[in-house]
Coordinates of C-alpha atoms (C1' of nucleotides) in Angstrom, one line a residue:
Chain A
X1 CA 64.1 119.9 160.7
X2 CA 62.4 116.9 162.2
X3 CA 61.7 116.2 165.8
X4 CA 64.4 113.5 165.7
X5 CA 66.9 116.0 164.4
X6 CA 65.8 118.4 167.1
X7 CA 66.2 115.8 169.8
X8 CA 69.7 115.0 168.5
X9 CA 70.6 118.7 168.6
X10 CA 69.4 119.0 172.2
X11 CA 71.5 116.0 173.2
X12 CA 74.4 117.7 171.5
X13 CA 73.9 120.8 173.5
X14 CA 73.7 118.8 176.7
X15 CA 77.0 117.0 175.8
X16 CA 78.7 120.3 175.1
X17 CA 77.4 121.7 178.5
X18 CA 78.8 118.8 180.4
X19 CA 82.1 118.9 178.5
X20 CA 82.5 122.5 179.5
X21 CA 81.7 121.8 183.1
X22 CA 78.7 124.1 182.9
X23 CA 76.5 121.3 184.2
X24 CA 77.2 118.0 185.8
X25 CA 75.0 115.0 185.0
X26 CA 75.8 112.1 187.3
X27 CA 73.9 109.6 185.1
X28 CA 75.5 110.9 181.9
X29 CA 73.9 112.6 179.0
X30 CA 70.7 110.9 177.8
X31 CA 70.7 109.4 174.3
X32 CA 67.4 110.9 173.3
X33 CA 65.2 113.6 174.8
X34 CA 61.5 114.1 174.6
X35 CA 60.5 116.5 171.9
X36 CA 56.7 117.1 171.6
X37 CA 54.4 119.2 169.7
X38 CA 52.8 121.5 172.2
X39 CA 49.0 121.4 172.4
X40 CA 48.8 125.1 173.0
X41 CA 49.4 127.6 170.2
X42 CA 52.0 130.1 171.3
X43 CA 54.2 127.5 172.8
X44 CA 56.4 127.2 169.8
X45 CA 56.7 124.6 167.1
X46 CA 58.2 122.1 169.5
X47 CA 58.7 121.8 173.2
X48 CA 60.9 119.8 175.5
X49 CA 60.9 119.1 179.2
X50 CA 64.6 118.2 179.5
X51 CA 65.2 120.9 182.0
X52 CA 62.4 119.6 184.3
X53 CA 63.7 116.1 183.9
X54 CA 67.4 116.8 184.5
X55 CA 67.6 119.9 186.8
X56 CA 67.4 117.9 190.0
X57 CA 70.1 115.5 189.0
X58 CA 72.3 118.4 187.9
X59 CA 71.8 120.1 191.3
X60 CA 70.1 123.2 190.0
X61 CA 66.6 124.4 189.3
X62 CA 64.7 123.8 186.1
X63 CA 64.6 127.4 184.9
X64 CA 68.3 128.0 185.3
X65 CA 69.0 124.7 183.6
X66 CA 66.7 125.6 180.8
X67 CA 68.5 128.9 180.4
X68 CA 71.8 127.2 179.8
X69 CA 70.3 124.9 177.2
X70 CA 68.4 127.7 175.5
X71 CA 71.5 129.8 175.1
X72 CA 73.4 127.1 173.2
X73 CA 70.4 125.8 171.3
X74 CA 69.8 129.2 169.7
X75 CA 73.2 128.8 168.0
X76 CA 72.1 125.6 166.2
X77 CA 71.4 126.0 162.5
X78 CA 67.7 126.0 161.7
X79 CA 66.5 127.1 165.2
X80 CA 64.6 130.3 165.1
X81 CA 63.8 131.0 168.7
X82 CA 64.0 129.3 172.1
X83 CA 61.8 130.5 175.0
X84 CA 61.7 129.4 178.5
X85 CA 58.2 129.0 179.8
X86 CA 56.3 127.9 182.9
X87 CA 58.3 125.8 185.3
X88 CA 61.1 125.2 182.8
X89 CA 59.8 124.1 179.5
X90 CA 61.8 125.0 176.4
X91 CA 59.6 126.2 173.6
X92 CA 61.3 126.0 170.3
X93 CA 60.5 127.6 167.0
X94 CA 62.1 126.2 163.9
X95 CA 63.1 128.4 161.0
X96 CA 60.8 128.1 157.9
X97 CA 63.7 127.1 155.7
X98 CA 64.7 124.3 158.1
X99 CA 61.1 123.1 158.4
X100 CA 60.4 123.3 154.7
X101 CA 63.1 120.7 154.0
X102 CA 60.8 118.1 155.3
X103 CA 58.7 118.2 152.1
X104 CA 61.7 117.3 149.9
X105 CA 62.8 114.7 152.4
X106 CA 59.4 113.0 152.3
X107 CA 59.2 113.0 148.5
X108 CA 62.8 111.6 148.3
X109 CA 61.9 108.8 150.6
X110 CA 58.7 108.0 148.8
X111 CA 57.2 104.6 149.8
X112 CA 59.9 104.2 152.4
X113 CA 58.9 107.3 154.3
X114 CA 57.9 106.4 157.8
X115 CA 60.3 103.5 157.9
X116 CA 62.8 103.1 160.7
X117 CA 65.2 100.6 162.1
X118 CA 63.5 100.4 165.5
X119 CA 63.0 96.6 165.0
X120 CA 65.7 96.0 162.5
X121 CA 67.0 92.4 162.6
X122 CA 64.0 91.2 164.7
X123 CA 62.1 88.1 163.6
X124 CA 58.6 88.5 164.8
X125 CA 55.9 85.9 164.7
X126 CA 52.3 87.0 164.8
X127 CA 49.6 84.5 165.5
X128 CA 46.1 85.9 165.1
X129 CA 42.5 85.1 164.2
X130 CA 43.0 81.3 164.5
X131 CA 39.3 80.8 164.5
X132 CA 38.2 77.1 164.6
X133 CA 37.5 75.6 161.2
X134 CA 34.0 74.6 162.4
X135 CA 32.4 77.6 160.9
X136 CA 32.9 80.9 159.0
X137 CA 34.9 83.6 160.7
X138 CA 32.5 85.7 162.7
X139 CA 32.8 89.1 164.3
X140 CA 34.8 87.9 167.2
X141 CA 37.8 87.0 165.1
X142 CA 37.6 89.9 162.7
X143 CA 39.0 92.5 165.1
X144 CA 42.4 90.8 165.2
X145 CA 42.3 90.2 161.4
X146 CA 42.3 94.0 160.9
X147 CA 44.5 94.9 163.9
X148 CA 46.9 92.0 163.7
X149 CA 47.6 92.5 160.0
X150 CA 48.1 96.2 160.6
X151 CA 50.5 95.5 163.4
X152 CA 52.4 93.2 161.0
X153 CA 52.7 96.0 158.5
X154 CA 53.8 98.4 161.1
X155 CA 56.5 96.0 162.4
X156 CA 57.7 95.5 158.9
X157 CA 57.9 99.2 158.4
X158 CA 60.1 99.4 161.5
X159 CA 62.5 96.9 160.1
X160 CA 61.3 93.6 161.4
X161 CA 60.8 90.3 159.5
X162 CA 57.3 89.2 160.2
X163 CA 55.5 85.9 159.8
X164 CA 51.7 86.0 160.0
X165 CA 50.3 82.7 161.2
X166 CA 46.9 81.1 161.5
X167 CA 46.6 78.2 163.9
X168 CA 43.9 75.8 162.8
X169 CA 42.5 73.8 165.8
X170 CA 41.7 70.8 163.7
X171 CA 42.2 68.2 166.4
X172 CA 40.0 67.0 169.1
X173 CA 36.4 66.8 170.2
X174 CA 35.0 69.8 168.5
X175 CA 36.0 68.7 165.1
X176 CA 34.2 65.4 166.0
X177 CA 31.1 67.4 166.8
X178 CA 31.5 69.3 163.7
X179 CA 31.7 66.3 161.4
X180 CA 28.8 64.7 163.3
X181 CA 26.7 67.8 162.7
X182 CA 27.5 67.6 159.0
X183 CA 26.6 64.0 158.9
X184 CA 23.3 64.6 160.7
X185 CA 22.2 67.4 158.4
X186 CA 23.2 65.5 155.3
X187 CA 20.7 62.9 156.3
X188 CA 18.1 65.5 157.2
X189 CA 18.4 64.5 160.9
X190 CA 18.3 67.2 163.6
X191 CA 21.6 68.8 164.7
X192 CA 23.1 66.8 167.6
X193 CA 22.8 68.2 171.2
X194 CA 26.2 69.7 171.3
X195 CA 26.6 70.1 167.6
X196 CA 26.9 73.1 165.3
X197 CA 23.8 74.7 163.8
X198 CA 23.1 77.3 161.2
X199 CA 22.5 77.5 157.6
X200 CA 26.2 77.2 156.7
X201 CA 26.2 73.6 158.1
X202 CA 23.4 72.6 155.8
X203 CA 25.2 74.3 152.9
X204 CA 28.5 72.7 153.6
X205 CA 26.9 69.3 154.0
X206 CA 25.4 69.6 150.6
X207 CA 28.7 70.8 149.2
X208 CA 30.4 67.7 150.6
X209 CA 27.7 65.5 149.0
X210 CA 28.3 67.3 145.7
X211 CA 31.9 66.4 145.8
X212 CA 31.4 62.9 147.2
X213 CA 28.0 61.6 146.1
X214 CA 28.8 58.2 147.5
X215 CA 28.9 59.5 151.1
X216 CA 25.2 59.1 151.8
X217 CA 25.4 55.4 151.1
X218 CA 28.3 54.8 153.6
X219 CA 27.8 53.6 157.1
X220 CA 27.8 56.4 159.6
X221 CA 31.4 55.8 160.9
X222 CA 32.9 56.0 157.4
X223 CA 30.7 58.8 156.3
X224 CA 31.7 60.8 159.3
X225 CA 35.3 60.5 158.3
X226 CA 34.5 61.8 154.8
X227 CA 32.6 64.7 156.3
X228 CA 35.6 65.4 158.6
X229 CA 38.2 65.4 155.9
X230 CA 36.2 67.1 153.1
X231 CA 34.1 69.3 155.2
X232 CA 37.0 70.7 157.2
X233 CA 39.0 71.2 154.1
X234 CA 36.2 73.2 152.5
X235 CA 35.8 75.2 155.7
X236 CA 39.6 76.0 155.5
X237 CA 39.2 77.2 152.0
X238 CA 36.2 79.4 152.8
X239 CA 38.0 81.0 155.8
X240 CA 41.2 81.6 153.7
X241 CA 39.0 83.2 151.0
X242 CA 37.2 85.4 153.4
X243 CA 40.4 86.6 154.9
X244 CA 41.9 87.2 151.5
X245 CA 38.9 89.2 150.5
X246 CA 39.5 91.2 153.7
X247 CA 43.1 91.9 152.6
X248 CA 44.7 89.5 155.0
X249 CA 46.9 86.7 153.8
X250 CA 48.8 84.5 156.2
X251 CA 52.3 83.3 155.6
X252 CA 51.7 80.1 157.5
X253 CA 48.5 78.1 158.1
X254 CA 49.5 75.8 160.9
X255 CA 47.5 72.7 161.6
X256 CA 47.2 71.5 165.2
X257 CA 46.6 68.0 164.0
X258 CA 50.0 68.0 162.3
X259 CA 51.7 68.7 165.7
X260 CA 50.1 65.6 167.2
X261 CA 50.8 63.4 164.2
X262 CA 54.4 64.4 163.7
X263 CA 55.5 63.8 167.3
X264 CA 56.2 67.5 167.9
X265 CA 53.9 67.4 170.9
X266 CA 55.8 64.4 172.4
X267 CA 59.1 66.2 171.9
X268 CA 57.9 69.4 173.5
X269 CA 56.6 67.4 176.5
X270 CA 59.9 65.6 176.8
X271 CA 61.8 68.8 176.8
X272 CA 59.6 70.2 179.6
X273 CA 60.1 66.9 181.6
X274 CA 63.8 67.2 181.2
X275 CA 63.6 70.7 182.6
X276 CA 61.8 69.2 185.6
X277 CA 58.6 71.0 185.0
X278 CA 56.1 68.1 184.6
X279 CA 54.8 65.4 186.9
X280 CA 52.3 62.6 186.9
X281 CA 49.1 62.6 188.9
X282 CA 45.7 60.8 188.6
X283 CA 47.0 59.1 185.4
X284 CA 47.6 62.4 183.7
X285 CA 50.8 64.4 183.0
X286 CA 50.8 67.9 184.4
X287 CA 52.8 71.0 183.7
X288 CA 54.0 73.0 186.7
X289 CA 52.4 76.3 185.6
X290 CA 51.7 77.4 189.1
X291 CA 55.4 77.6 189.8
X292 CA 55.5 80.2 187.1
X293 CA 52.6 82.3 188.2
X294 CA 49.5 80.5 187.0
X295 CA 46.6 79.8 189.4
X296 CA 47.1 76.1 189.3
X297 CA 48.9 73.4 187.4
X298 CA 47.6 72.3 184.0
X299 CA 47.1 68.9 182.4
X300 CA 49.1 68.5 179.2
X301 CA 48.5 64.7 178.6
X302 CA 45.1 63.6 179.7
X303 CA 44.5 60.3 181.5
X304 CA 43.2 58.8 178.3
X305 CA 46.6 59.4 176.7
X306 CA 45.4 62.2 174.5
X307 CA 47.2 65.5 174.5
X308 CA 45.2 68.4 176.0
X309 CA 44.6 71.6 174.1
X310 CA 47.6 73.2 175.8
X311 CA 49.9 70.4 174.5
X312 CA 49.4 71.7 171.0
X313 CA 50.2 75.2 172.0
X314 CA 53.4 74.0 173.7
X315 CA 54.5 72.3 170.6
X316 CA 53.6 75.1 168.4
X317 CA 55.4 77.6 170.5
X318 CA 58.5 75.5 170.5
X319 CA 58.2 75.2 166.8
X320 CA 58.2 78.9 166.4
X321 CA 61.2 79.4 168.6
X322 CA 63.1 76.7 166.7
X323 CA 62.3 78.6 163.5
X324 CA 64.2 81.5 164.9
X325 CA 61.4 83.8 166.1
X326 CA 62.6 85.6 169.2
X327 CA 59.3 87.4 169.6
X328 CA 56.1 85.4 169.4
X329 CA 52.8 87.2 169.6
X330 CA 49.5 85.5 170.2
X331 CA 46.4 87.7 169.8
X332 CA 43.3 86.6 171.6
X333 CA 39.8 87.8 172.3
X334 CA 38.9 88.9 175.8
X335 CA 37.0 85.7 176.2
X336 CA 40.3 83.9 176.2
X337 CA 42.2 86.1 178.7
X338 CA 42.0 83.4 181.3
X339 CA 44.5 81.5 179.1
X340 CA 47.2 84.1 179.3
X341 CA 48.7 83.0 182.7
X342 CA 49.2 79.4 181.6
X343 CA 50.7 80.4 178.3
X344 CA 53.1 82.7 180.0
X345 CA 53.9 80.0 182.5
X346 CA 54.6 77.6 179.6
X347 CA 57.0 80.2 178.2
X348 CA 58.8 80.3 181.5
X349 CA 58.8 76.5 181.8
X350 CA 60.8 76.3 178.6
X351 CA 63.3 78.6 180.2
X352 CA 62.2 81.6 178.1
X353 CA 61.4 85.1 179.2
X354 CA 57.7 85.8 179.3
X355 CA 56.5 89.1 177.9
X356 CA 59.7 89.2 175.8
X357 CA 59.8 85.9 173.9
X358 CA 56.1 85.6 174.2
X359 CA 53.6 88.4 174.2
X360 CA 49.9 87.9 174.4
X361 CA 47.7 90.7 173.2
X362 CA 44.1 90.7 174.3
X363 CA 41.5 92.4 172.2
X364 CA 38.2 93.3 173.9
X365 CA 34.8 92.5 172.3
X366 CA 33.3 94.1 169.3
X367 CA 29.6 95.0 169.4
X368 CA 27.7 95.8 166.2
X369 CA 25.0 98.4 166.2
X370 CA 22.4 99.2 163.6
X371 CA 20.4 102.4 164.0
X372 CA 22.0 102.7 167.5
X373 CA 20.7 99.3 168.6
X374 CA 22.9 96.3 169.3
X375 CA 22.7 93.5 166.8
X376 CA 21.7 90.4 168.8
X377 CA 23.8 87.4 167.8
X378 CA 23.3 83.8 168.6
X379 CA 25.7 81.1 167.4
X380 CA 23.1 78.5 168.0
X381 CA 20.5 80.2 165.9
X382 CA 23.0 80.8 163.2
X383 CA 22.5 84.6 163.4
X384 CA 26.2 85.3 163.8
X385 CA 27.7 88.1 161.8
X386 CA 30.4 86.8 159.6
X387 CA 33.3 88.6 158.3
X388 CA 31.8 88.6 154.8
X389 CA 28.6 90.1 156.2
X390 CA 30.6 92.9 157.7
X391 CA 32.4 93.6 154.4
X392 CA 29.1 93.5 152.5
X393 CA 27.6 96.0 155.0
X394 CA 30.3 98.6 155.0
X395 CA 33.1 97.5 152.7
X396 CA 36.7 96.3 153.4
X397 CA 38.2 99.8 153.8
X398 CA 35.7 101.0 156.4
X399 CA 35.7 97.7 158.2
X400 CA 39.5 97.5 158.5
X401 CA 39.7 101.2 159.4
X402 CA 36.9 101.0 162.0
X403 CA 38.4 98.0 163.7
X404 CA 42.0 99.4 163.7
X405 CA 41.0 102.9 164.9
X406 CA 40.5 102.0 168.6
X407 CA 42.8 100.7 171.2
X408 CA 42.3 97.0 171.6
X409 CA 41.9 97.4 175.3
X410 CA 38.4 98.8 175.1
X411 CA 35.3 97.2 173.7
X412 CA 34.0 98.9 170.6
X413 CA 30.5 99.5 169.4
X414 CA 30.5 99.8 165.7
X415 CA 27.5 101.5 164.2
X416 CA 27.1 100.0 160.8
X417 CA 25.0 102.9 159.6
X418 CA 27.8 105.3 160.4
X419 CA 30.6 103.3 158.8
X420 CA 28.5 102.8 155.7
X421 CA 28.0 106.5 155.2
X422 CA 29.8 108.4 152.5
X423 CA 30.1 111.5 154.6
X424 CA 32.3 113.3 157.0
X425 CA 30.9 111.6 160.0
X426 CA 32.8 108.6 158.7
X427 CA 36.5 109.0 159.6
X428 CA 37.8 106.7 156.9
X429 CA 36.1 108.8 154.3
X430 CA 37.6 111.9 155.8
X431 CA 41.1 110.6 155.4
X432 CA 40.5 109.0 152.0
X433 CA 38.9 112.2 150.8
X434 CA 42.0 114.2 151.7
X435 CA 44.0 111.8 149.7
X436 CA 41.7 112.1 146.7
X437 CA 41.9 115.9 146.9
X438 CA 45.7 115.7 146.9
X439 CA 45.6 113.3 143.9
X440 CA 43.4 115.7 142.1
X441 CA 45.8 118.6 142.5
X442 CA 48.7 116.5 141.4
X443 CA 46.7 115.5 138.2
X444 CA 45.8 119.1 137.5
X445 CA 49.4 120.2 138.0
X446 CA 50.6 117.6 135.6
X447 CA 48.1 118.8 133.0
X448 CA 49.5 122.3 133.5
X449 CA 53.0 121.0 133.1
X450 CA 53.8 122.3 136.6
X451 CA 56.5 120.3 138.4
X452 CA 57.2 120.4 142.2
X453 CA 60.4 122.1 143.3
X454 CA 62.0 122.5 146.7
X455 CA 62.0 126.1 148.0
X456 CA 61.8 125.4 151.7
X457 CA 62.2 129.0 152.7
X458 CA 59.0 130.0 150.9
X459 CA 56.7 127.7 153.0
X460 CA 56.2 130.3 155.7
X461 CA 52.4 130.3 156.0
X462 CA 51.1 129.1 159.4
X463 CA 49.1 126.3 157.8
X464 CA 52.1 125.2 155.8
X465 CA 54.1 125.0 159.0
X466 CA 51.4 122.9 160.7
X467 CA 51.2 120.5 157.8
X468 CA 55.0 120.2 157.6
X469 CA 55.2 119.4 161.3
X470 CA 52.5 116.8 160.9
X471 CA 54.3 115.2 158.0
X472 CA 57.6 115.2 160.0
X473 CA 55.8 113.3 162.8
X474 CA 54.9 110.2 160.8
X475 CA 58.1 108.1 161.5
X476 CA 57.7 108.7 165.2
X477 CA 54.1 107.7 165.1
X478 CA 54.9 104.5 163.3
X479 CA 57.7 103.6 165.7
X480 CA 55.4 104.3 168.7
X481 CA 52.6 102.2 167.2
X482 CA 55.1 99.3 166.9
X483 CA 56.7 99.7 170.3
X484 CA 53.3 100.0 172.0
X485 CA 51.6 97.5 169.7
X486 CA 48.9 100.0 169.0
X487 CA 48.0 100.4 165.4
X488 CA 45.2 102.8 166.3
X489 CA 47.8 105.5 166.7
X490 CA 48.4 105.5 162.9
X491 CA 44.7 106.0 162.3
X492 CA 44.4 108.9 164.7
X493 CA 47.5 110.4 163.2
X494 CA 46.1 110.2 159.7
X495 CA 42.9 111.9 160.8
X496 CA 44.9 114.8 162.3
X497 CA 47.1 115.0 159.2
X498 CA 44.1 115.0 156.9
X499 CA 42.6 117.8 158.9
X500 CA 45.9 119.7 158.7
X501 CA 45.9 119.3 154.9
X502 CA 42.3 120.4 154.5
X503 CA 43.1 123.6 156.5
X504 CA 46.2 124.2 154.3
X505 CA 44.1 123.6 151.2
X506 CA 41.6 126.2 152.4
X507 CA 44.2 128.8 153.1
X508 CA 46.9 128.3 150.5
X509 CA 46.2 128.2 146.8
X510 CA 48.5 125.6 145.3
X511 CA 48.0 126.0 141.5
X512 CA 48.2 129.2 139.5
X513 CA 44.8 130.8 138.9
X514 CA 43.7 131.4 135.3
X515 CA 46.5 133.0 133.3
X516 CA 48.7 133.6 136.3
X517 CA 52.4 132.8 135.7
X518 CA 53.6 129.9 137.8
X519 CA 55.9 131.0 140.7
X520 CA 58.3 129.2 142.9
X521 CA 55.7 129.3 145.7
X522 CA 53.4 127.3 143.5
X523 CA 56.1 124.8 142.9
X524 CA 57.1 124.7 146.5
X525 CA 53.5 124.1 147.6
X526 CA 53.1 121.4 145.0
X527 CA 56.0 119.6 146.6
X528 CA 54.2 119.9 149.9
X529 CA 51.1 118.4 148.4
X530 CA 53.2 115.6 146.9
X531 CA 54.7 114.9 150.3
X532 CA 51.2 114.8 151.8
X533 CA 50.1 112.2 149.3
X534 CA 53.0 110.0 150.3
X535 CA 52.3 110.2 154.0
X536 CA 48.5 109.6 153.6
X537 CA 49.1 106.7 151.2
X538 CA 51.8 105.1 153.3
X539 CA 49.7 105.5 156.5
X540 CA 46.6 104.1 154.9
X541 CA 48.7 101.2 153.6
X542 CA 49.8 100.4 157.1
X543 CA 46.2 99.9 158.0
X544 CA 45.5 97.9 154.8
X545 CA 43.1 100.6 153.6
X546 CA 43.1 101.9 150.0
X547 CA 44.2 105.4 149.1
X548 CA 41.8 106.4 146.3
X549 CA 42.9 108.7 143.5
X550 CA 39.3 109.8 143.0
X551 CA 36.2 109.8 145.1
Chain B
rG1 C1' 35.2 84.3 195.7
rC2 C1' 39.5 85.2 192.3
rC3 C1' 41.5 87.2 187.5
rC4 C1' 41.6 90.7 182.9
rC5 C1' 39.7 95.2 180.3
rC6 C1' 37.0 99.8 180.6
rG7 C1' 34.8 104.4 183.1
rU8 C1' 37.2 111.7 180.1
rA9 C1' 31.9 117.0 176.8
rG10 C1' 24.7 115.1 175.2
rC11 C1' 27.0 110.7 171.8
rU12 C1' 31.6 108.0 169.9
rC13 C1' 36.5 108.4 171.4
rA14 C1' 42.0 110.6 171.6
rG15 C1' 45.3 112.1 175.2
rC16 C1' 52.3 110.9 172.3
rU17 C1' 53.7 105.7 178.3
rG18 C1' 54.0 112.0 184.8
rG19 C1' 54.1 118.1 182.2
rA20 C1' 51.8 124.1 180.6
rU21 C1' 44.8 126.6 180.2
rA22 C1' 42.3 118.2 179.4
rG23 C1' 41.5 117.7 173.0
rA24 C1' 39.0 115.8 168.2
rG25 C1' 34.7 114.2 165.5
rC26 C1' 29.4 113.8 165.7
rA27 C1' 24.9 116.2 167.4
rG28 C1' 23.2 122.0 168.3
rC29 C1' 23.6 127.2 166.7
rG30 C1' 25.9 130.8 163.2
rG31 C1' 29.1 131.8 159.0
rA32 C1' 32.4 130.7 154.1
rC33 C1' 32.2 128.3 147.3
rU34 C1' 31.9 132.6 139.5
rU35 C1' 38.7 129.6 139.5
rC36 C1' 42.9 123.5 142.6
rU37 C1' 37.1 117.8 144.8
rA38 C1' 32.1 122.2 150.0
rA39 C1' 32.7 114.4 151.2
rU40 C1' 35.8 120.8 153.0
rC41 C1' 36.9 125.0 156.2
rC42 C1' 35.9 129.0 160.2
rG43 C1' 33.3 130.6 164.7
rC44 C1' 30.2 129.7 169.4
rG45 C1' 28.5 126.9 173.4
rG46 C1' 29.6 122.3 176.1
rG47 C1' 34.0 118.9 181.7
rU48 C1' 33.9 117.4 189.6
rC49 C1' 38.7 113.1 183.7
rA50 C1' 33.3 107.5 188.1
rC51 C1' 34.5 108.2 193.6
rA52 C1' 38.1 108.4 197.9
rG53 C1' 42.9 108.3 199.6
rG54 C1' 48.4 108.0 198.4
rU55 C1' 53.2 108.9 195.7
rU56 C1' 55.9 114.4 194.0
rC57 C1' 57.9 120.2 192.1
rG58 C1' 53.5 118.4 189.0
rA59 C1' 48.5 113.0 188.2
rG60 C1' 43.3 112.0 183.2
rU61 C1' 48.1 109.2 183.2
rC62 C1' 51.5 105.7 188.5
rC63 C1' 49.9 102.9 193.5
rU64 C1' 45.8 101.2 197.0
rG65 C1' 40.7 100.8 197.9
rU66 C1' 35.3 101.6 196.6
rC67 C1' 31.3 101.8 193.0
rG68 C1' 29.5 100.9 188.0
rG69 C1' 29.8 98.3 183.0
rG70 C1' 32.0 94.2 180.0
rG71 C1' 34.6 89.4 179.8
rG72 C1' 36.6 85.1 182.0
rC73 C1' 37.9 81.2 185.8
rA74 C1' 37.7 72.4 182.6
rC75 C1' 41.8 66.0 182.2
rC76 C1' 36.4 71.4 176.2
rA77 C1' 38.9 73.2 172.1

RNA sequence: GCCCCCGUAGCUCAGCUGGAUAGAGCAGCGGACUUCUAAUCCGCGGGUCACAGGUUCGAGUCCUGUCGGGGGCACCA
């Protein structure tokens, strides 16, 4: 019996009580009720607070209401005991047989276990990273690479169709500065005042020369164009490669420049003008963002006739909507949070619903520590930590796990020494080790010719019960992670489930010892182990972290 | 000045969107391997949930304010 089934059963009881006139619920019977795993041992396998929630509406007190529910709930198949506790909680114990079914259910579902239809039919657009192609991806962009991709996997698991998109800001002044910097360094001249510094600029300049040896002989104006085209293209490739090595591949790499050249920007601006949300002032065209909650109105066409940065975003947003995405996510670093209000206003200006059609997720900063001391970074000095540096220091699995393990709302301090450790201090190894241990048992069982079998009623050990309940929790955790846009819930869940497995392993012998004759209990436990493997592997996969067979 | 995020055990953080006696890991101390991976498990200690009000049967969680830390407030991208 899973929490969902229990919830359904309780709803059934409530419906029966209303039908009989035993209780009256003015707002009707709820479609789902909260079923949680009590923190406290002795409070049953599951607990619900329905009585506390509904008693007032039913015109009675919580304990009486709980009594009515308990009486009927005890009759339900698979329910072992129902106790009323405290102010009116219902503590429910599930029969071993009903609980043990979970192992077979998980194994039957296999890779699909954890899936749901929470977001079935939804087309979700995820825009993240989108670092400028003026340098390698550094630590600022890497958080969303890990979390955004994980969120995509989670949405897919809950039934959505997901497009991962990277928006290349390859239009405007900073690309000019970038190409000027390349040109300067190619000639051995100092980096321009507002240019880009660092070793990678020199390397890239040389690479461009390697591909276009004639470039040094060209006049500066023409040479700059070559550096712009070839240099930016090379930077694109490097960024894509870094992300690919990080396990993140985007479905769409969208170029801002394209929006300006294709007339998409003009069309988007026309649309907003038709809707009465633009006006001219000081030779520029403004969007009435203040009307929709922004601090002030924003320029979309500058007085020099060029589109502002926002104009590209307008056109891109419209493009996504026209491609059928009803939910567009943009994931930004905390240093861009000031941009949220105008993007939301833009969404409203198009007649869309902010926070529904457009959601903006803000990820706080990531600080790297080594030996407990912050790594000082300077973009100017070129001492930024790049995504590749992070991978080199701690590996892809640890990097992705470490970044996805915390809520995006808080800044994180990642201690590189800790995450590089191959020991239990390191949460990713704790979870992966559990998976390796599971895999080892399954290998040994295969060698013994022992096959798993379903004997749910035999899984009566306390640690078996805890593990079964943990496994049953997985679909709810995935759904909650999707609904709250919080992938870290999956990581935390995996750590708890790994702990539950380790405890089971310590208390319950799975394989026959020595010459011992295999029993149904061995086979039943083996099925539980197989189910655990599926949950750990599926969960790690949602985070883009590998599930090793051996460690 | 205005806006966003954070403040929970010595440290790093959870807390299932208002529930029961606030939980993990690390660090400290003490235990457990002749047989499935000890990269594990078990036990002990450790708290004014920053502070002050408010909302209600009930607040770490919601509201207001204060303090502290971080990040922002362009016809730059």
